[in-house]
């Protein structure tokens, strides 16, 4: 009987922890000379993180709805990682570790690339976890290789985008920017709506939005506060 009571009590604690953790959390990360707004959505479900799923938005870093991984909720503690975005080759993914404090708020540390910064979050409502990005098919006229360029901070950059339909999976894109070095951006969403094309790399917080017309795609590269105009022209 005593063992059954202990198991029942432990189960109740876990259930309460889940209820406390689930929701939309909003607050800030205090990094040197700057404050970053953070929005975290946590929900129980059929995700790959032990029954939890979540997403994070950090407007100041160009992140919107980036998926979370390694979500762990234990009594008064919560920990999770940003699945791909902001990952560092040496230290791995960016991580948040927090505990509940007075008033049902969360306080803890944000760790990225060997750096640590305190953060505080407050629950503002039910979770609004961003669904996984889904690509659409694109018109045959847009398939192929497109090239263009722009200048940033006094240095020229070359842009190459290769677009291809993949049947039921929608379109895919190879997105390469060459400046001082070559950057192959991981693309997880390609969407065409009429003449308008959107290419998203949620891992890097970078997007391209453009309008295709008469053999050109006139658009803008977006990353955080940056908005860079660029015109792409077909090469094949």
PDB file of C-alpha atoms in Angstrom:
ATOM      1  CA  UNK A   1       0.000   0.000   0.000  1.00  0.00           C
ATOM      2  CA  UNK A   2       2.833   2.393   0.894  1.00  0.00           C
ATOM      3  CA  UNK A   3       4.578   1.734  -2.456  1.00  0.00           C
ATOM      4  CA  UNK A   4       1.326   2.322  -4.341  1.00  0.00           C
ATOM      5  CA  UNK A   5       0.839   5.633  -2.515  1.00  0.00           C
ATOM      6  CA  UNK A   6       4.383   6.762  -3.366  1.00  0.00           C
ATOM      7  CA  UNK A   7       3.897   5.890  -7.037  1.00  0.00           C
ATOM      8  CA  UNK A   8       0.562   7.717  -7.121  1.00  0.00           C
ATOM      9  CA  UNK A   9       2.096  10.778  -5.448  1.00  0.00           C
ATOM     10  CA  UNK A  10       5.029  10.804  -7.885  1.00  0.00           C
ATOM     11  CA  UNK A  11       2.647  10.516 -10.824  1.00  0.00           C
ATOM     12  CA  UNK A  12       0.642  13.470  -9.534  1.00  0.00           C
ATOM     13  CA  UNK A  13       3.799  15.572  -9.228  1.00  0.00           C
ATOM     14  CA  UNK A  14       4.829  14.766 -12.797  1.00  0.00           C
ATOM     15  CA  UNK A  15       1.352  15.607 -14.081  1.00  0.00           C
ATOM     16  CA  UNK A  16       1.419  18.937 -12.254  1.00  0.00           C
ATOM     17  CA  UNK A  17       4.875  19.715 -13.657  1.00  0.00           C
ATOM     18  CA  UNK A  18       3.572  19.045 -17.169  1.00  0.00           C
ATOM     19  CA  UNK A  19       0.610  21.361 -16.605  1.00  0.00           C
ATOM     20  CA  UNK A  20       2.869  24.104 -15.258  1.00  0.00           C
ATOM     21  CA  UNK A  21       5.342  23.830 -18.134  1.00  0.00           C
ATOM     22  CA  UNK A  22       2.874  23.691 -21.029  1.00  0.00           C
ATOM     23  CA  UNK A  23       2.003  27.078 -22.498  1.00  0.00           C
ATOM     24  CA  UNK A  24       3.380  30.160 -24.188  1.00  0.00           C
ATOM     25  CA  UNK A  25       6.236  31.800 -22.297  1.00  0.00           C
ATOM     26  CA  UNK A  26       7.435  35.319 -23.044  1.00  0.00           C
ATOM     27  CA  UNK A  27      10.323  37.296 -21.629  1.00  0.00           C
ATOM     28  CA  UNK A  28      13.879  38.406 -22.274  1.00  0.00           C
ATOM     29  CA  UNK A  29      17.471  37.189 -22.342  1.00  0.00           C
ATOM     30  CA  UNK A  30      19.964  39.657 -20.888  1.00  0.00           C
ATOM     31  CA  UNK A  31      23.058  39.587 -23.084  1.00  0.00           C
ATOM     32  CA  UNK A  32      25.801  42.234 -22.736  1.00  0.00           C
ATOM     33  CA  UNK A  33      24.604  45.665 -23.905  1.00  0.00           C
ATOM     34  CA  UNK A  34      21.439  44.165 -25.360  1.00  0.00           C
ATOM     35  CA  UNK A  35      18.117  42.636 -24.347  1.00  0.00           C
ATOM     36  CA  UNK A  36      16.587  39.939 -26.541  1.00  0.00           C
ATOM     37  CA  UNK A  37      12.854  39.252 -26.581  1.00  0.00           C
ATOM     38  CA  UNK A  38      12.117  35.510 -26.383  1.00  0.00           C
ATOM     39  CA  UNK A  39       8.864  33.617 -27.008  1.00  0.00           C
ATOM     40  CA  UNK A  40       8.787  29.902 -26.168  1.00  0.00           C
ATOM     41  CA  UNK A  41       5.875  27.544 -26.835  1.00  0.00           C
ATOM     42  CA  UNK A  42       5.801  24.186 -25.033  1.00  0.00           C
ATOM     43  CA  UNK A  43       3.135  21.521 -25.466  1.00  0.00           C
ATOM     44  CA  UNK A  44       2.698  17.861 -24.690  1.00  0.00           C
ATOM     45  CA  UNK A  45       2.145  15.824 -27.804  1.00  0.00           C
ATOM     46  CA  UNK A  46       3.635  13.309 -30.186  1.00  0.00           C
ATOM     47  CA  UNK A  47       6.937  15.079 -30.776  1.00  0.00           C
ATOM     48  CA  UNK A  48      10.375  13.437 -30.656  1.00  0.00           C
ATOM     49  CA  UNK A  49      11.313  14.925 -27.272  1.00  0.00           C
ATOM     50  CA  UNK A  50       9.789  12.450 -24.827  1.00  0.00           C
ATOM     51  CA  UNK A  51       6.201  13.442 -25.574  1.00  0.00           C
ATOM     52  CA  UNK A  52       6.968  17.174 -25.680  1.00  0.00           C
ATOM     53  CA  UNK A  53       7.098  19.500 -28.649  1.00  0.00           C
ATOM     54  CA  UNK A  54       7.996  23.145 -28.817  1.00  0.00           C
ATOM     55  CA  UNK A  55       9.181  26.117 -30.826  1.00  0.00           C
ATOM     56  CA  UNK A  56      11.000  29.363 -30.104  1.00  0.00           C
ATOM     57  CA  UNK A  57      10.953  32.856 -31.558  1.00  0.00           C
ATOM     58  CA  UNK A  58      13.758  35.378 -30.995  1.00  0.00           C
ATOM     59  CA  UNK A  59      13.044  38.362 -33.287  1.00  0.00           C
ATOM     60  CA  UNK A  60      16.391  40.015 -32.568  1.00  0.00           C
ATOM     61  CA  UNK A  61      18.226  36.970 -33.955  1.00  0.00           C
ATOM     62  CA  UNK A  62      15.892  36.404 -36.884  1.00  0.00           C
ATOM     63  CA  UNK A  63      14.370  33.229 -35.415  1.00  0.00           C
ATOM     64  CA  UNK A  64      10.664  32.548 -35.874  1.00  0.00           C
ATOM     65  CA  UNK A  65       9.118  29.267 -34.821  1.00  0.00           C
ATOM     66  CA  UNK A  66      12.429  27.374 -34.703  1.00  0.00           C
ATOM     67  CA  UNK A  67      11.801  23.811 -33.439  1.00  0.00           C
ATOM     68  CA  UNK A  68      13.020  22.701 -30.013  1.00  0.00           C
ATOM     69  CA  UNK A  69      14.620  19.386 -29.062  1.00  0.00           C
ATOM     70  CA  UNK A  70      15.756  17.546 -25.916  1.00  0.00           C
ATOM     71  CA  UNK A  71      12.832  18.976 -23.939  1.00  0.00           C
ATOM     72  CA  UNK A  72      12.960  17.753 -20.329  1.00  0.00           C
ATOM     73  CA  UNK A  73      10.483  18.649 -17.583  1.00  0.00           C
ATOM     74  CA  UNK A  74      11.303  17.374 -14.087  1.00  0.00           C
ATOM     75  CA  UNK A  75       9.465  18.695 -11.046  1.00  0.00           C
ATOM     76  CA  UNK A  76      10.545  22.335 -10.836  1.00  0.00           C
ATOM     77  CA  UNK A  77      13.076  22.287 -13.675  1.00  0.00           C
ATOM     78  CA  UNK A  78      12.795  22.689 -17.454  1.00  0.00           C
ATOM     79  CA  UNK A  79      15.518  22.286 -20.079  1.00  0.00           C
ATOM     80  CA  UNK A  80      15.480  22.328 -23.873  1.00  0.00           C
ATOM     81  CA  UNK A  81      17.696  22.978 -26.880  1.00  0.00           C
ATOM     82  CA  UNK A  82      17.096  24.808 -30.140  1.00  0.00           C
ATOM     83  CA  UNK A  83      17.149  21.974 -32.648  1.00  0.00           C
ATOM     84  CA  UNK A  84      19.413  23.491 -35.306  1.00  0.00           C
ATOM     85  CA  UNK A  85      19.434  27.266 -35.260  1.00  0.00           C
ATOM     86  CA  UNK A  86      22.316  28.973 -33.411  1.00  0.00           C
ATOM     87  CA  UNK A  87      24.200  25.667 -33.070  1.00  0.00           C
ATOM     88  CA  UNK A  88      27.964  25.972 -32.621  1.00  0.00           C
ATOM     89  CA  UNK A  89      30.371  23.474 -34.164  1.00  0.00           C
ATOM     90  CA  UNK A  90      32.390  23.247 -30.965  1.00  0.00           C
ATOM     91  CA  UNK A  91      29.751  23.373 -28.226  1.00  0.00           C
ATOM     92  CA  UNK A  92      26.682  22.023 -30.006  1.00  0.00           C
ATOM     93  CA  UNK A  93      23.121  23.380 -29.898  1.00  0.00           C
ATOM     94  CA  UNK A  94      22.016  26.459 -27.988  1.00  0.00           C
ATOM     95  CA  UNK A  95      20.424  25.453 -24.661  1.00  0.00           C
ATOM     96  CA  UNK A  96      17.998  26.846 -22.113  1.00  0.00           C
ATOM     97  CA  UNK A  97      17.954  25.579 -18.525  1.00  0.00           C
ATOM     98  CA  UNK A  98      15.411  27.012 -16.098  1.00  0.00           C
ATOM     99  CA  UNK A  99      13.480  26.456 -12.894  1.00  0.00           C
ATOM    100  CA  UNK A 100      10.174  27.732 -11.587  1.00  0.00           C
ATOM    101  CA  UNK A 101      10.380  30.761  -9.308  1.00  0.00           C
ATOM    102  CA  UNK A 102       7.824  32.805  -7.371  1.00  0.00           C
ATOM    103  CA  UNK A 103       4.723  33.735  -9.315  1.00  0.00           C
ATOM    104  CA  UNK A 104       4.967  30.728 -11.619  1.00  0.00           C
ATOM    105  CA  UNK A 105       7.707  32.349 -13.697  1.00  0.00           C
ATOM    106  CA  UNK A 106      10.750  30.672 -15.227  1.00  0.00           C
ATOM    107  CA  UNK A 107      14.305  31.853 -14.612  1.00  0.00           C
ATOM    108  CA  UNK A 108      17.558  30.353 -15.779  1.00  0.00           C
ATOM    109  CA  UNK A 109      20.463  30.540 -18.186  1.00  0.00           C
ATOM    110  CA  UNK A 110      20.769  30.577 -21.962  1.00  0.00           C
ATOM    111  CA  UNK A 111      23.968  28.956 -23.256  1.00  0.00           C
ATOM    112  CA  UNK A 112      25.304  29.352 -26.782  1.00  0.00           C
ATOM    113  CA  UNK A 113      28.819  28.958 -28.229  1.00  0.00           C
ATOM    114  CA  UNK A 114      30.384  28.844 -24.773  1.00  0.00           C
ATOM    115  CA  UNK A 115      28.601  31.979 -23.570  1.00  0.00           C
ATOM    116  CA  UNK A 116      25.926  32.183 -20.880  1.00  0.00           C
ATOM    117  CA  UNK A 117      23.231  34.796 -20.235  1.00  0.00           C
ATOM    118  CA  UNK A 118      20.367  34.944 -17.710  1.00  0.00           C
ATOM    119  CA  UNK A 119      16.761  34.934 -18.848  1.00  0.00           C
ATOM    120  CA  UNK A 120      13.308  35.224 -17.298  1.00  0.00           C
ATOM    121  CA  UNK A 121      10.003  34.110 -18.828  1.00  0.00           C
ATOM    122  CA  UNK A 122       6.370  34.468 -17.812  1.00  0.00           C
ATOM    123  CA  UNK A 123       3.463  32.348 -19.032  1.00  0.00           C
ATOM    124  CA  UNK A 124       1.094  34.421 -21.160  1.00  0.00           C
ATOM    125  CA  UNK A 125      -1.346  31.834 -22.505  1.00  0.00           C
ATOM    126  CA  UNK A 126      -1.792  28.430 -24.156  1.00  0.00           C
ATOM    127  CA  UNK A 127       0.973  27.068 -26.409  1.00  0.00           C
ATOM    128  CA  UNK A 128       1.087  28.045 -30.074  1.00  0.00           C
ATOM    129  CA  UNK A 129       3.756  25.644 -31.296  1.00  0.00           C
ATOM    130  CA  UNK A 130       4.753  26.366 -34.883  1.00  0.00           C
ATOM    131  CA  UNK A 131       3.958  23.395 -37.171  1.00  0.00           C
ATOM    132  CA  UNK A 132       6.841  21.869 -39.141  1.00  0.00           C
ATOM    133  CA  UNK A 133       7.537  23.898 -42.291  1.00  0.00           C
ATOM    134  CA  UNK A 134       5.966  22.512 -45.468  1.00  0.00           C
ATOM    135  CA  UNK A 135       6.990  23.307 -49.030  1.00  0.00           C
ATOM    136  CA  UNK A 136       4.684  23.704 -52.012  1.00  0.00           C
ATOM    137  CA  UNK A 137       5.318  22.811 -55.624  1.00  0.00           C
ATOM    138  CA  UNK A 138       6.658  25.578 -57.867  1.00  0.00           C
ATOM    139  CA  UNK A 139       5.926  26.460 -61.473  1.00  0.00           C
ATOM    140  CA  UNK A 140       8.056  24.789 -64.132  1.00  0.00           C
ATOM    141  CA  UNK A 141       9.264  28.229 -65.225  1.00  0.00           C
ATOM    142  CA  UNK A 142      10.881  28.809 -61.822  1.00  0.00           C
ATOM    143  CA  UNK A 143      12.748  25.500 -61.642  1.00  0.00           C
ATOM    144  CA  UNK A 144      16.465  25.766 -62.383  1.00  0.00           C
ATOM    145  CA  UNK A 145      19.473  27.810 -61.311  1.00  0.00           C
ATOM    146  CA  UNK A 146      19.315  31.526 -60.494  1.00  0.00           C
ATOM    147  CA  UNK A 147      22.218  33.846 -59.707  1.00  0.00           C
ATOM    148  CA  UNK A 148      22.639  37.363 -58.405  1.00  0.00           C
ATOM    149  CA  UNK A 149      24.663  39.438 -55.996  1.00  0.00           C
ATOM    150  CA  UNK A 150      24.706  42.222 -53.443  1.00  0.00           C
ATOM    151  CA  UNK A 151      27.119  44.167 -51.270  1.00  0.00           C
ATOM    152  CA  UNK A 152      27.138  44.071 -47.466  1.00  0.00           C
ATOM    153  CA  UNK A 153      29.465  46.063 -45.193  1.00  0.00           C
ATOM    154  CA  UNK A 154      31.646  46.888 -48.179  1.00  0.00           C
ATOM    155  CA  UNK A 155      32.091  43.298 -49.357  1.00  0.00           C
ATOM    156  CA  UNK A 156      30.439  41.764 -52.449  1.00  0.00           C
ATOM    157  CA  UNK A 157      28.380  38.600 -52.074  1.00  0.00           C
ATOM    158  CA  UNK A 158      27.305  36.192 -54.801  1.00  0.00           C
ATOM    159  CA  UNK A 159      24.009  34.332 -54.489  1.00  0.00           C
ATOM    160  CA  UNK A 160      23.069  31.076 -56.216  1.00  0.00           C
ATOM    161  CA  UNK A 161      19.695  29.382 -55.769  1.00  0.00           C
ATOM    162  CA  UNK A 162      18.785  26.085 -57.457  1.00  0.00           C
ATOM    163  CA  UNK A 163      15.087  25.198 -57.376  1.00  0.00           C
ATOM    164  CA  UNK A 164      13.571  21.793 -58.081  1.00  0.00           C
ATOM    165  CA  UNK A 165      10.209  20.092 -57.590  1.00  0.00           C
ATOM    166  CA  UNK A 166      10.175  16.852 -55.580  1.00  0.00           C
ATOM    167  CA  UNK A 167       6.679  15.541 -56.195  1.00  0.00           C
ATOM    168  CA  UNK A 168       4.488  15.226 -53.100  1.00  0.00           C
ATOM    169  CA  UNK A 169       7.212  16.772 -50.915  1.00  0.00           C
ATOM    170  CA  UNK A 170       6.959  20.073 -52.764  1.00  0.00           C
ATOM    171  CA  UNK A 171       9.967  22.027 -53.990  1.00  0.00           C
ATOM    172  CA  UNK A 172      13.522  22.014 -52.671  1.00  0.00           C
ATOM    173  CA  UNK A 173      16.229  24.656 -52.930  1.00  0.00           C
ATOM    174  CA  UNK A 174      20.003  24.810 -52.797  1.00  0.00           C
ATOM    175  CA  UNK A 175      20.852  28.239 -51.410  1.00  0.00           C
ATOM    176  CA  UNK A 176      24.501  29.345 -51.517  1.00  0.00           C
ATOM    177  CA  UNK A 177      25.969  32.725 -50.578  1.00  0.00           C
ATOM    178  CA  UNK A 178      29.651  33.308 -51.339  1.00  0.00           C
ATOM    179  CA  UNK A 179      31.518  36.190 -49.718  1.00  0.00           C
ATOM    180  CA  UNK A 180      34.772  35.733 -47.865  1.00  0.00           C
ATOM    181  CA  UNK A 181      33.743  32.091 -47.654  1.00  0.00           C
ATOM    182  CA  UNK A 182      31.068  29.858 -49.135  1.00  0.00           C
ATOM    183  CA  UNK A 183      27.911  29.389 -47.069  1.00  0.00           C
ATOM    184  CA  UNK A 184      25.485  26.615 -48.021  1.00  0.00           C
ATOM    185  CA  UNK A 185      22.271  27.449 -46.222  1.00  0.00           C
ATOM    186  CA  UNK A 186      20.010  24.594 -45.065  1.00  0.00           C
ATOM    187  CA  UNK A 187      16.596  25.271 -46.624  1.00  0.00           C
ATOM    188  CA  UNK A 188      13.513  23.748 -45.005  1.00  0.00           C
ATOM    189  CA  UNK A 189      10.686  25.555 -46.802  1.00  0.00           C
ATOM    190  CA  UNK A 190       9.989  26.723 -50.359  1.00  0.00           C
ATOM    191  CA  UNK A 191       6.604  28.281 -51.127  1.00  0.00           C
ATOM    192  CA  UNK A 192       5.223  29.805 -54.318  1.00  0.00           C
ATOM    193  CA  UNK A 193       2.019  31.836 -54.297  1.00  0.00           C
ATOM    194  CA  UNK A 194       1.339  33.221 -57.753  1.00  0.00           C
ATOM    195  CA  UNK A 195       4.406  35.216 -58.799  1.00  0.00           C
ATOM    196  CA  UNK A 196       5.721  35.386 -55.232  1.00  0.00           C
ATOM    197  CA  UNK A 197       8.407  33.012 -53.970  1.00  0.00           C
ATOM    198  CA  UNK A 198       9.567  32.470 -50.377  1.00  0.00           C
ATOM    199  CA  UNK A 199      12.609  30.428 -49.364  1.00  0.00           C
ATOM    200  CA  UNK A 200      13.214  29.881 -45.638  1.00  0.00           C
ATOM    201  CA  UNK A 201      16.255  28.677 -43.744  1.00  0.00           C
ATOM    202  CA  UNK A 202      14.895  28.502 -40.200  1.00  0.00           C
ATOM    203  CA  UNK A 203      18.187  27.069 -38.959  1.00  0.00           C
ATOM    204  CA  UNK A 204      20.023  30.279 -39.870  1.00  0.00           C
ATOM    205  CA  UNK A 205      17.099  32.674 -39.443  1.00  0.00           C
ATOM    206  CA  UNK A 206      17.466  33.781 -43.076  1.00  0.00           C
ATOM    207  CA  UNK A 207      14.769  34.067 -45.736  1.00  0.00           C
ATOM    208  CA  UNK A 208      14.467  35.157 -49.341  1.00  0.00           C
ATOM    209  CA  UNK A 209      11.248  36.718 -50.598  1.00  0.00           C
ATOM    210  CA  UNK A 210      10.900  37.602 -54.257  1.00  0.00           C
ATOM    211  CA  UNK A 211       8.661  38.074 -57.267  1.00  0.00           C
ATOM    212  CA  UNK A 212       9.334  36.141 -60.465  1.00  0.00           C
ATOM    213  CA  UNK A 213       8.691  37.943 -63.732  1.00  0.00           C
ATOM    214  CA  UNK A 214      10.228  37.964 -67.218  1.00  0.00           C
ATOM    215  CA  UNK A 215      13.231  35.784 -66.419  1.00  0.00           C
ATOM    216  CA  UNK A 216      14.105  37.561 -63.165  1.00  0.00           C
ATOM    217  CA  UNK A 217      13.324  37.175 -59.491  1.00  0.00           C
ATOM    218  CA  UNK A 218      13.425  40.548 -57.788  1.00  0.00           C
ATOM    219  CA  UNK A 219      13.489  40.072 -54.067  1.00  0.00           C
ATOM    220  CA  UNK A 220      14.914  40.670 -50.625  1.00  0.00           C
ATOM    221  CA  UNK A 221      17.139  38.646 -48.321  1.00  0.00           C
ATOM    222  CA  UNK A 222      15.888  38.955 -44.745  1.00  0.00           C
ATOM    223  CA  UNK A 223      17.850  38.136 -41.606  1.00  0.00           C
ATOM    224  CA  UNK A 224      17.025  39.776 -38.305  1.00  0.00           C
ATOM    225  CA  UNK A 225      16.921  43.549 -38.890  1.00  0.00           C
ATOM    226  CA  UNK A 226      18.673  43.248 -42.275  1.00  0.00           C
ATOM    227  CA  UNK A 227      16.705  43.658 -45.508  1.00  0.00           C
ATOM    228  CA  UNK A 228      18.961  43.323 -48.555  1.00  0.00           C
ATOM    229  CA  UNK A 229      17.567  43.798 -52.079  1.00  0.00           C
ATOM    230  CA  UNK A 230      18.843  41.339 -54.683  1.00  0.00           C
ATOM    231  CA  UNK A 231      17.879  40.466 -58.252  1.00  0.00           C
ATOM    232  CA  UNK A 232      18.343  36.888 -59.461  1.00  0.00           C
ATOM    233  CA  UNK A 233      18.625  35.904 -63.118  1.00  0.00           C
ATOM    234  CA  UNK A 234      18.305  32.471 -64.651  1.00  0.00           C
ATOM    235  CA  UNK A 235      21.529  30.781 -65.743  1.00  0.00           C
ATOM    236  CA  UNK A 236      20.087  27.683 -67.431  1.00  0.00           C
TER     237      UNK A 236
END
